[in-house]
C-alpha atoms as an extended CHARMM CRD file, in Angstrom:
* protein
*
       208  EXT
         1         1  ILE       CA            -21.7260000000       18.7760000000      -19.2860000000  PROA      1               0.0000000000
         2         2  ARG       CA            -24.4430000000       16.2850000000      -20.2940000000  PROA      2               0.0000000000
         3         3  GLY       CA            -27.5410000000       18.4390000000      -19.9170000000  PROA      3               0.0000000000
         4         4  MET       CA            -28.7530000000       22.0350000000      -19.4610000000  PROA      4               0.0000000000
         5         5  GLN       CA            -32.1080000000       23.6010000000      -18.7040000000  PROA      5               0.0000000000
         6         6  SER       CA            -33.1670000000       27.1230000000      -17.7760000000  PROA      6               0.0000000000
         7         7  ALA       CA            -34.8100000000       27.5990000000      -14.3860000000  PROA      7               0.0000000000
         8         8  GLY       CA            -36.2030000000       31.0920000000      -14.6370000000  PROA      8               0.0000000000
         9         9  LYS       CA            -33.1510000000       33.3710000000      -14.6880000000  PROA      9               0.0000000000
        10        10  ARG       CA            -30.9290000000       30.4940000000      -13.5680000000  PROA      10              0.0000000000
        11        11  LEU       CA            -29.3850000000       27.6500000000      -15.5270000000  PROA      11              0.0000000000
        12        12  LEU       CA            -29.0910000000       24.0490000000      -14.3360000000  PROA      12              0.0000000000
        13        13  HSD       CA            -26.1730000000       21.9660000000      -15.6200000000  PROA      13              0.0000000000
        14        14  ALA       CA            -25.8350000000       18.1840000000      -15.3300000000  PROA      14              0.0000000000
        15        15  ALA       CA            -22.0710000000       17.8070000000      -15.1670000000  PROA      15              0.0000000000
        16        16  TRP       CA            -19.5150000000       15.1260000000      -14.3830000000  PROA      16              0.0000000000
        17        17  ILE       CA            -16.9540000000       16.9550000000      -12.2520000000  PROA      17              0.0000000000
        18        18  ASP       CA            -15.4130000000       14.1460000000      -10.1890000000  PROA      18              0.0000000000
        19        19  ASP       CA            -13.1110000000       11.6040000000      -11.8560000000  PROA      19              0.0000000000
        20        20  TYR       CA            -13.7380000000        9.1540000000       -9.0160000000  PROA      20              0.0000000000
        21        21  ASN       CA            -17.5410000000        9.3830000000       -9.0440000000  PROA      21              0.0000000000
        22        22  PRO       CA            -19.5550000000        7.8670000000      -11.9460000000  PROA      22              0.0000000000
        23        23  PHE       CA            -22.6340000000        9.9660000000      -11.1050000000  PROA      23              0.0000000000
        24        24  PHE       CA            -23.4130000000       13.5650000000      -12.0460000000  PROA      24              0.0000000000
        25        25  HSD       CA            -23.6210000000       16.7820000000      -10.0690000000  PROA      25              0.0000000000
        26        26  HSD       CA            -26.3670000000       19.3090000000      -10.7720000000  PROA      26              0.0000000000
        27        27  LEU       CA            -25.0000000000       22.8440000000      -10.7160000000  PROA      27              0.0000000000
        28        28  VAL       CA            -27.0040000000       26.0690000000      -10.7920000000  PROA      28              0.0000000000
        29        29  THR       CA            -25.4720000000       29.2200000000      -12.2800000000  PROA      29              0.0000000000
        30        30  ASP       CA            -26.7330000000       32.7520000000      -12.7640000000  PROA      30              0.0000000000
        31        31  GLU       CA            -27.0220000000       34.6140000000      -16.0760000000  PROA      31              0.0000000000
        32        32  ASN       CA            -23.3220000000       35.5190000000      -15.8850000000  PROA      32              0.0000000000
        33        33  GLY       CA            -22.1780000000       31.9410000000      -15.3500000000  PROA      33              0.0000000000
        34        34  ALA       CA            -21.3810000000       32.3120000000      -11.6450000000  PROA      34              0.0000000000
        35        35  ARG       CA            -22.0480000000       29.1490000000       -9.6310000000  PROA      35              0.0000000000
        36        36  LEU       CA            -24.8430000000       29.5620000000       -7.0910000000  PROA      36              0.0000000000
        37        37  SER       CA            -25.2070000000       26.0250000000       -5.7240000000  PROA      37              0.0000000000
        38        38  VAL       CA            -24.5200000000       22.3640000000       -6.4390000000  PROA      38              0.0000000000
        39        39  SER       CA            -26.3430000000       19.1380000000       -5.5740000000  PROA      39              0.0000000000
        40        40  ASN       CA            -24.5960000000       16.0740000000       -4.1930000000  PROA      40              0.0000000000
        41        41  GLY       CA            -22.5450000000       13.8610000000       -6.4950000000  PROA      41              0.0000000000
        42        42  TYR       CA            -25.1890000000       11.1450000000       -6.8570000000  PROA      42              0.0000000000
        43        43  ASN       CA            -27.4100000000       12.6190000000       -9.5250000000  PROA      43              0.0000000000
        44        44  TYR       CA            -28.3200000000       11.8830000000      -13.1270000000  PROA      44              0.0000000000
        45        45  THR       CA            -28.5220000000       13.1710000000      -16.6450000000  PROA      45              0.0000000000
        46        46  SER       CA            -31.8980000000       13.0770000000      -18.4150000000  PROA      46              0.0000000000
        47        47  GLU       CA            -33.3770000000       12.9380000000      -21.9180000000  PROA      47              0.0000000000
        48        48  SER       CA            -35.9260000000       15.5880000000      -20.8590000000  PROA      48              0.0000000000
        49        49  TRP       CA            -35.9800000000       18.4300000000      -18.3360000000  PROA      49              0.0000000000
        50        50  GLU       CA            -38.9420000000       20.5520000000      -17.2630000000  PROA      50              0.0000000000
        51        51  TRP       CA            -38.9000000000       23.6440000000      -15.0650000000  PROA      51              0.0000000000
        52        52  SER       CA            -42.0560000000       24.4280000000      -13.0640000000  PROA      52              0.0000000000
        53        53  PRO       CA            -42.0250000000       28.1020000000      -11.9510000000  PROA      53              0.0000000000
        54        54  ALA       CA            -45.1600000000       27.5470000000       -9.8550000000  PROA      54              0.0000000000
        55        55  ARG       CA            -43.4400000000       24.9170000000       -7.6770000000  PROA      55              0.0000000000
        56        56  GLU       CA            -39.8180000000       26.0310000000       -8.1860000000  PROA      56              0.0000000000
        57        57  ARG       CA            -38.9690000000       22.5000000000       -9.2670000000  PROA      57              0.0000000000
        58        58  MET       CA            -36.8250000000       20.9650000000      -11.9800000000  PROA      58              0.0000000000
        59        59  TYR       CA            -38.3250000000       17.6550000000      -13.1310000000  PROA      59              0.0000000000
        60        60  HSD       CA            -36.1210000000       15.0890000000      -14.8470000000  PROA      60              0.0000000000
        61        61  PHE       CA            -35.6290000000       11.3750000000      -15.4100000000  PROA      61              0.0000000000
        62        62  ARG       CA            -33.1540000000        9.0050000000      -13.8240000000  PROA      62              0.0000000000
        63        63  GLY       CA            -31.0830000000        8.6660000000      -16.9720000000  PROA      63              0.0000000000
        64        64  GLY       CA            -28.3660000000        6.1620000000      -17.6950000000  PROA      64              0.0000000000
        65        65  VAL       CA            -29.3390000000        3.6580000000      -14.9960000000  PROA      65              0.0000000000
        66        66  THR       CA            -31.9890000000        1.0120000000      -14.3170000000  PROA      66              0.0000000000
        67        67  PRO       CA            -34.7020000000        1.3170000000      -13.1310000000  PROA      67              0.0000000000
        68        68  SER       CA            -35.8190000000        4.6020000000      -14.6290000000  PROA      68              0.0000000000
        69        69  ASP       CA            -37.7990000000        7.0630000000      -12.5260000000  PROA      69              0.0000000000
        70        70  LEU       CA            -39.1920000000       10.5990000000      -12.3760000000  PROA      70              0.0000000000
        71        71  LEU       CA            -37.4320000000       12.9710000000       -9.9840000000  PROA      71              0.0000000000
        72        72  TYR       CA            -37.4450000000       16.6370000000       -9.0730000000  PROA      72              0.0000000000
        73        73  GLU       CA            -35.2060000000       19.0990000000       -7.2860000000  PROA      73              0.0000000000
        74        74  ARG       CA            -36.3290000000       22.4240000000       -5.8840000000  PROA      74              0.0000000000
        75        75  ILE       CA            -34.3670000000       25.5200000000       -6.8990000000  PROA      75              0.0000000000
        76        76  ASP       CA            -35.3510000000       28.5290000000       -4.7970000000  PROA      76              0.0000000000
        77        77  ALA       CA            -35.2980000000       32.2150000000       -5.7230000000  PROA      77              0.0000000000
        78        78  THR       CA            -31.6650000000       32.5670000000       -4.6240000000  PROA      78              0.0000000000
        79        79  GLY       CA            -30.5710000000       29.7020000000       -6.8900000000  PROA      79              0.0000000000
        80        80  ARG       CA            -30.0620000000       27.1730000000       -4.0980000000  PROA      80              0.0000000000
        81        81  ILE       CA            -30.7500000000       23.6080000000       -5.2770000000  PROA      81              0.0000000000
        82        82  ASP       CA            -31.8790000000       20.7140000000       -3.0790000000  PROA      82              0.0000000000
        83        83  THR       CA            -29.0200000000       18.5130000000       -1.9090000000  PROA      83              0.0000000000
        84        84  HSD       CA            -31.0250000000       15.3790000000       -2.7200000000  PROA      84              0.0000000000
        85        85  ALA       CA            -33.6330000000       14.8180000000       -5.4460000000  PROA      85              0.0000000000
        86        86  THR       CA            -37.1480000000       13.5870000000       -4.6330000000  PROA      86              0.0000000000
        87        87  ASP       CA            -38.2990000000       10.5940000000       -6.6880000000  PROA      87              0.0000000000
        88        88  SER       CA            -41.6020000000        8.8990000000       -7.4790000000  PROA      88              0.0000000000
        89        89  PRO       CA            -42.7860000000        5.8280000000       -5.5250000000  PROA      89              0.0000000000
        90        90  TYR       CA            -42.5870000000        3.5340000000       -8.5600000000  PROA      90              0.0000000000
        91        91  HSD       CA            -38.9030000000        2.9530000000       -9.4650000000  PROA      91              0.0000000000
        92        92  SER       CA            -39.7100000000        0.7550000000      -12.4530000000  PROA      92              0.0000000000
        93        93  ASP       CA            -38.7100000000        0.6890000000      -16.1080000000  PROA      93              0.0000000000
        94        94  GLU       CA            -42.1430000000       -0.8010000000      -16.8170000000  PROA      94              0.0000000000
        95        95  MET       CA            -43.8290000000        2.4810000000      -15.8240000000  PROA      95              0.0000000000
        96        96  GLY       CA            -42.4580000000        4.1540000000      -18.9430000000  PROA      96              0.0000000000
        97        97  PHE       CA            -40.7030000000        7.1940000000      -17.4940000000  PROA      97              0.0000000000
        98        98  ARG       CA            -39.5550000000        8.5160000000      -20.8570000000  PROA      98              0.0000000000
        99        99  GLY       CA            -40.7350000000       10.7630000000      -23.6650000000  PROA      99              0.0000000000
       100       100  PRO       CA            -42.1700000000       14.2890000000      -23.3590000000  PROA      100             0.0000000000
       101       101  LEU       CA            -42.1770000000       15.7930000000      -19.8600000000  PROA      101             0.0000000000
       102       102  LYS       CA            -44.4840000000       18.7820000000      -19.2210000000  PROA      102             0.0000000000
       103       103  ALA       CA            -45.6060000000       20.4820000000      -15.9940000000  PROA      103             0.0000000000
       104       104  ALA       CA            -49.0120000000       22.1650000000      -15.7490000000  PROA      104             0.0000000000
       105       105  PRO       CA            -48.8460000000       25.9820000000      -15.4200000000  PROA      105             0.0000000000
       106       106  ASP       CA            -50.2820000000       25.9060000000      -11.8750000000  PROA      106             0.0000000000
       107       107  GLY       CA            -47.7890000000       23.2270000000      -10.8040000000  PROA      107             0.0000000000
       108       108  SER       CA            -50.4340000000       20.7360000000       -9.6720000000  PROA      108             0.0000000000
       109       109  LEU       CA            -49.8130000000       18.0990000000      -12.3650000000  PROA      109             0.0000000000
       110       110  VAL       CA            -46.9820000000       16.8200000000      -14.5150000000  PROA      110             0.0000000000
       111       111  ALA       CA            -47.4220000000       14.7850000000      -17.6990000000  PROA      111             0.0000000000
       112       112  VAL       CA            -44.8190000000       12.1620000000      -18.5940000000  PROA      112             0.0000000000
       113       113  GLY       CA            -45.1860000000       10.3180000000      -21.8900000000  PROA      113             0.0000000000
       114       114  GLY       CA            -48.5110000000        8.5160000000      -21.5330000000  PROA      114             0.0000000000
       115       115  MET       CA            -49.1390000000        9.3340000000      -17.8590000000  PROA      115             0.0000000000
       116       116  ILE       CA            -50.4130000000       12.2220000000      -15.7290000000  PROA      116             0.0000000000
       117       117  LEU       CA            -49.1130000000       12.5160000000      -12.1560000000  PROA      117             0.0000000000
       118       118  GLU       CA            -50.0460000000       14.7720000000       -9.2650000000  PROA      118             0.0000000000
       119       119  THR       CA            -47.0560000000       16.6850000000       -7.9630000000  PROA      119             0.0000000000
       120       120  ASP       CA            -47.4590000000       16.3330000000       -4.1810000000  PROA      120             0.0000000000
       121       121  GLY       CA            -46.3870000000       12.6790000000       -4.0940000000  PROA      121             0.0000000000
       122       122  LEU       CA            -45.7650000000       12.0040000000       -7.8140000000  PROA      122             0.0000000000
       123       123  ALA       CA            -48.6010000000        9.4740000000       -7.8680000000  PROA      123             0.0000000000
       124       124  ILE       CA            -50.0990000000        8.5000000000      -11.2340000000  PROA      124             0.0000000000
       125       125  ILE       CA            -53.7100000000        9.6550000000      -11.5370000000  PROA      125             0.0000000000
       126       126  GLU       CA            -54.3820000000        8.8640000000      -15.1870000000  PROA      126             0.0000000000
       127       127  HSD       CA            -52.9850000000        7.0260000000      -18.2060000000  PROA      127             0.0000000000
       128       128  LEU       CA            -53.3790000000        8.4090000000      -21.7250000000  PROA      128             0.0000000000
       129       129  PRO       CA            -55.0150000000        5.8710000000      -24.0770000000  PROA      129             0.0000000000
       130       130  ILE       CA            -52.3310000000        5.7760000000      -26.7790000000  PROA      130             0.0000000000
       131       131  PRO       CA            -48.6580000000        6.8020000000      -27.1230000000  PROA      131             0.0000000000
       132       132  VAL       CA            -47.9290000000       10.4770000000      -27.7180000000  PROA      132             0.0000000000
       133       133  GLN       CA            -45.2530000000       12.3080000000      -29.6770000000  PROA      133             0.0000000000
       134       134  ASP       CA            -45.3980000000       15.5480000000      -27.6960000000  PROA      134             0.0000000000
       135       135  LEU       CA            -47.4440000000       17.3270000000      -25.0110000000  PROA      135             0.0000000000
       136       136  ALA       CA            -48.4310000000       20.9180000000      -24.2050000000  PROA      136             0.0000000000
       137       137  TRP       CA            -50.5400000000       22.4980000000      -21.4420000000  PROA      137             0.0000000000
       138       138  LEU       CA            -52.9400000000       25.4050000000      -21.9380000000  PROA      138             0.0000000000
       139       139  ASP       CA            -54.3790000000       26.4190000000      -18.5780000000  PROA      139             0.0000000000
       140       140  HSD       CA            -55.4290000000       23.1010000000      -16.9870000000  PROA      140             0.0000000000
       141       141  ARG       CA            -56.0160000000       21.2690000000      -20.2640000000  PROA      141             0.0000000000
       142       142  LEU       CA            -53.4310000000       18.9080000000      -21.7240000000  PROA      142             0.0000000000
       143       143  HSD       CA            -52.9370000000       18.7220000000      -25.4950000000  PROA      143             0.0000000000
       144       144  SER       CA            -51.1980000000       15.6700000000      -26.9010000000  PROA      144             0.0000000000
       145       145  LEU       CA            -49.6440000000       15.2160000000      -30.3310000000  PROA      145             0.0000000000
       146       146  ARG       CA            -50.4310000000       11.7440000000      -31.6440000000  PROA      146             0.0000000000
       147       147  PRO       CA            -48.5660000000       10.1950000000      -34.5620000000  PROA      147             0.0000000000
       148       148  THR       CA            -51.7370000000        8.8600000000      -36.2300000000  PROA      148             0.0000000000
       149       149  GLU       CA            -54.7300000000       10.8170000000      -34.8850000000  PROA      149             0.0000000000
       150       150  GLY       CA            -53.5250000000       14.3910000000      -34.7180000000  PROA      150             0.0000000000
       151       151  VAL       CA            -53.9080000000       16.6980000000      -31.7280000000  PROA      151             0.0000000000
       152       152  ALA       CA            -56.1360000000       15.6640000000      -28.8130000000  PROA      152             0.0000000000
       153       153  SER       CA            -57.3140000000       17.8830000000      -25.9640000000  PROA      153             0.0000000000
       154       154  ARG       CA            -57.7890000000       16.3400000000      -22.5290000000  PROA      154             0.0000000000
       155       155  ASN       CA            -59.0240000000       17.6440000000      -19.1870000000  PROA      155             0.0000000000
       156       156  PRO       CA            -57.2840000000       15.4260000000      -16.5790000000  PROA      156             0.0000000000
       157       157  GLY       CA            -59.9340000000       13.4510000000      -14.7510000000  PROA      157             0.0000000000
       158       158  GLY       CA            -62.5890000000       14.4900000000      -17.2550000000  PROA      158             0.0000000000
       159       159  GLY       CA            -61.7770000000       12.3360000000      -20.2540000000  PROA      159             0.0000000000
       160       160  MET       CA            -61.2680000000       13.3010000000      -23.8660000000  PROA      160             0.0000000000
       161       161  THR       CA            -62.6660000000       16.6860000000      -24.8840000000  PROA      161             0.0000000000
       162       162  GLY       CA            -61.8870000000       16.7190000000      -28.5800000000  PROA      162             0.0000000000
       163       163  ILE       CA            -59.6180000000       15.4890000000      -31.3640000000  PROA      163             0.0000000000
       164       164  TRP       CA            -58.4990000000       17.7100000000      -34.2350000000  PROA      164             0.0000000000
       165       165  SER       CA            -58.1710000000       15.9730000000      -37.5840000000  PROA      165             0.0000000000
       166       166  VAL       CA            -54.9710000000       16.4190000000      -39.5530000000  PROA      166             0.0000000000
       167       167  ASP       CA            -56.0980000000       14.5360000000      -42.6600000000  PROA      167             0.0000000000
       168       168  GLY       CA            -54.3650000000       15.7860000000      -45.7800000000  PROA      168             0.0000000000
       169       169  VAL       CA            -51.2860000000       17.0550000000      -43.9480000000  PROA      169             0.0000000000
       170       170  ALA       CA            -48.4600000000       14.7580000000      -44.9490000000  PROA      170             0.0000000000
       171       171  GLY       CA            -45.3210000000       14.3200000000      -42.9300000000  PROA      171             0.0000000000
       172       172  ARG       CA            -43.9420000000       13.1640000000      -39.6110000000  PROA      172             0.0000000000
       173       173  PRO       CA            -45.3210000000       14.9340000000      -36.4860000000  PROA      173             0.0000000000
       174       174  LEU       CA            -42.6780000000       16.4700000000      -34.2280000000  PROA      174             0.0000000000
       175       175  ARG       CA            -43.8670000000       19.0930000000      -31.7310000000  PROA      175             0.0000000000
       176       176  VAL       CA            -46.9240000000       20.8910000000      -30.4150000000  PROA      176             0.0000000000
       177       177  LEU       CA            -46.2420000000       24.2190000000      -28.6770000000  PROA      177             0.0000000000
       178       178  PRO       CA            -48.4960000000       26.8300000000      -27.0390000000  PROA      178             0.0000000000
       179       179  VAL       CA            -47.8530000000       30.2900000000      -28.4860000000  PROA      179             0.0000000000
       180       180  ARG       CA            -50.5710000000       32.0740000000      -26.5230000000  PROA      180             0.0000000000
       181       181  ALA       CA            -53.5440000000       31.1760000000      -24.3400000000  PROA      181             0.0000000000
       182       182  ASP       CA            -55.6200000000       29.7430000000      -27.2010000000  PROA      182             0.0000000000
       183       183  ARG       CA            -53.2150000000       28.8520000000      -30.0280000000  PROA      183             0.0000000000
       184       184  LEU       CA            -51.2010000000       25.7020000000      -30.6860000000  PROA      184             0.0000000000
       185       185  PRO       CA            -48.8730000000       25.2980000000      -33.6690000000  PROA      185             0.0000000000
       186       186  ARG       CA            -48.1370000000       21.7660000000      -34.7410000000  PROA      186             0.0000000000
       187       187  ARG       CA            -44.8970000000       21.0850000000      -36.5670000000  PROA      187             0.0000000000
       188       188  HSD       CA            -44.5450000000       18.4070000000      -39.2660000000  PROA      188             0.0000000000
       189       189  ILE       CA            -41.6250000000       17.2830000000      -41.3620000000  PROA      189             0.0000000000
       190       190  ARG       CA            -42.4640000000       16.4050000000      -44.9530000000  PROA      190             0.0000000000
       191       191  GLU       CA            -40.3520000000       14.2800000000      -47.2060000000  PROA      191             0.0000000000
       192       192  ARG       CA            -36.9150000000       15.8390000000      -47.8480000000  PROA      192             0.0000000000
       193       193  GLU       CA            -37.0530000000       17.2740000000      -44.3030000000  PROA      193             0.0000000000
       194       194  VAL       CA            -39.1120000000       20.3720000000      -45.1410000000  PROA      194             0.0000000000
       195       195  PRO       CA            -40.8180000000       21.7150000000      -41.9790000000  PROA      195             0.0000000000
       196       196  ILE       CA            -44.5390000000       22.5220000000      -41.9600000000  PROA      196             0.0000000000
       197       197  PHE       CA            -46.3880000000       24.4680000000      -39.2500000000  PROA      197             0.0000000000
       198       198  ARG       CA            -50.1290000000       24.2710000000      -38.7120000000  PROA      198             0.0000000000
       199       199  MET       CA            -52.0060000000       26.4350000000      -36.2060000000  PROA      199             0.0000000000
       200       200  PHE       CA            -54.8820000000       25.1220000000      -34.0860000000  PROA      200             0.0000000000
       201       201  ASP       CA            -57.4350000000       27.1910000000      -32.2100000000  PROA      201             0.0000000000
       202       202  ALA       CA            -57.7920000000       25.7310000000      -28.7290000000  PROA      202             0.0000000000
       203       203  THR       CA            -61.1500000000       27.4570000000      -28.1950000000  PROA      203             0.0000000000
       204       204  THR       CA            -62.8950000000       25.8820000000      -31.1970000000  PROA      204             0.0000000000
       205       205  PHE       CA            -61.9800000000       22.2510000000      -31.7880000000  PROA      205             0.0000000000
       206       206  GLY       CA            -61.0740000000       21.6840000000      -35.3910000000  PROA      206             0.0000000000
       207       207  GLY       CA            -60.4030000000       25.3540000000      -36.1280000000  PROA      207             0.0000000000
       208       208  HSD       CA            -57.1080000000       26.3540000000      -37.7350000000  PROA      208             0.0000000000
């Protein structure tokens, strides 16, 4: 098994189960480990996985091959997975399909590294201005963790809506995670690998 991700009450496994096939199968199991369905034997592992409950889709990258791409497979309420994955129209390593992968709560958008895509045809609608370390959605607003600037809030299509300063907080930024509708903790690693958590108020830019 080269990858796992929860899909609601199900679990998706990226597994190599055929000695004569260099590609992976995607298997879906229930909470007891019973197999519910399996995709065809021409699938991929991925550095990131993202489950979208709103669209019943598992987003992932085309890992281990060139060119890279963004793909998804639908997993319905019974645990049945699509036989074939749907991919983006780009099929290019130059597009940068890598890094954090986050689906909006309503399922309409998915953020990949420095890009925002709509989910009907996986077309890019916006590029983020600088590289990001991590991403998190709160409602329809995307929050990005930036190695040098801190946490930025963005309304897709509406431009930048605020940047929170992190001056005076030493360390290496790792993750930004929503803990409720208006709170974002940011995790740092100081020297000697000591973790630090800082909370941001998403309703008042700069509050913490």
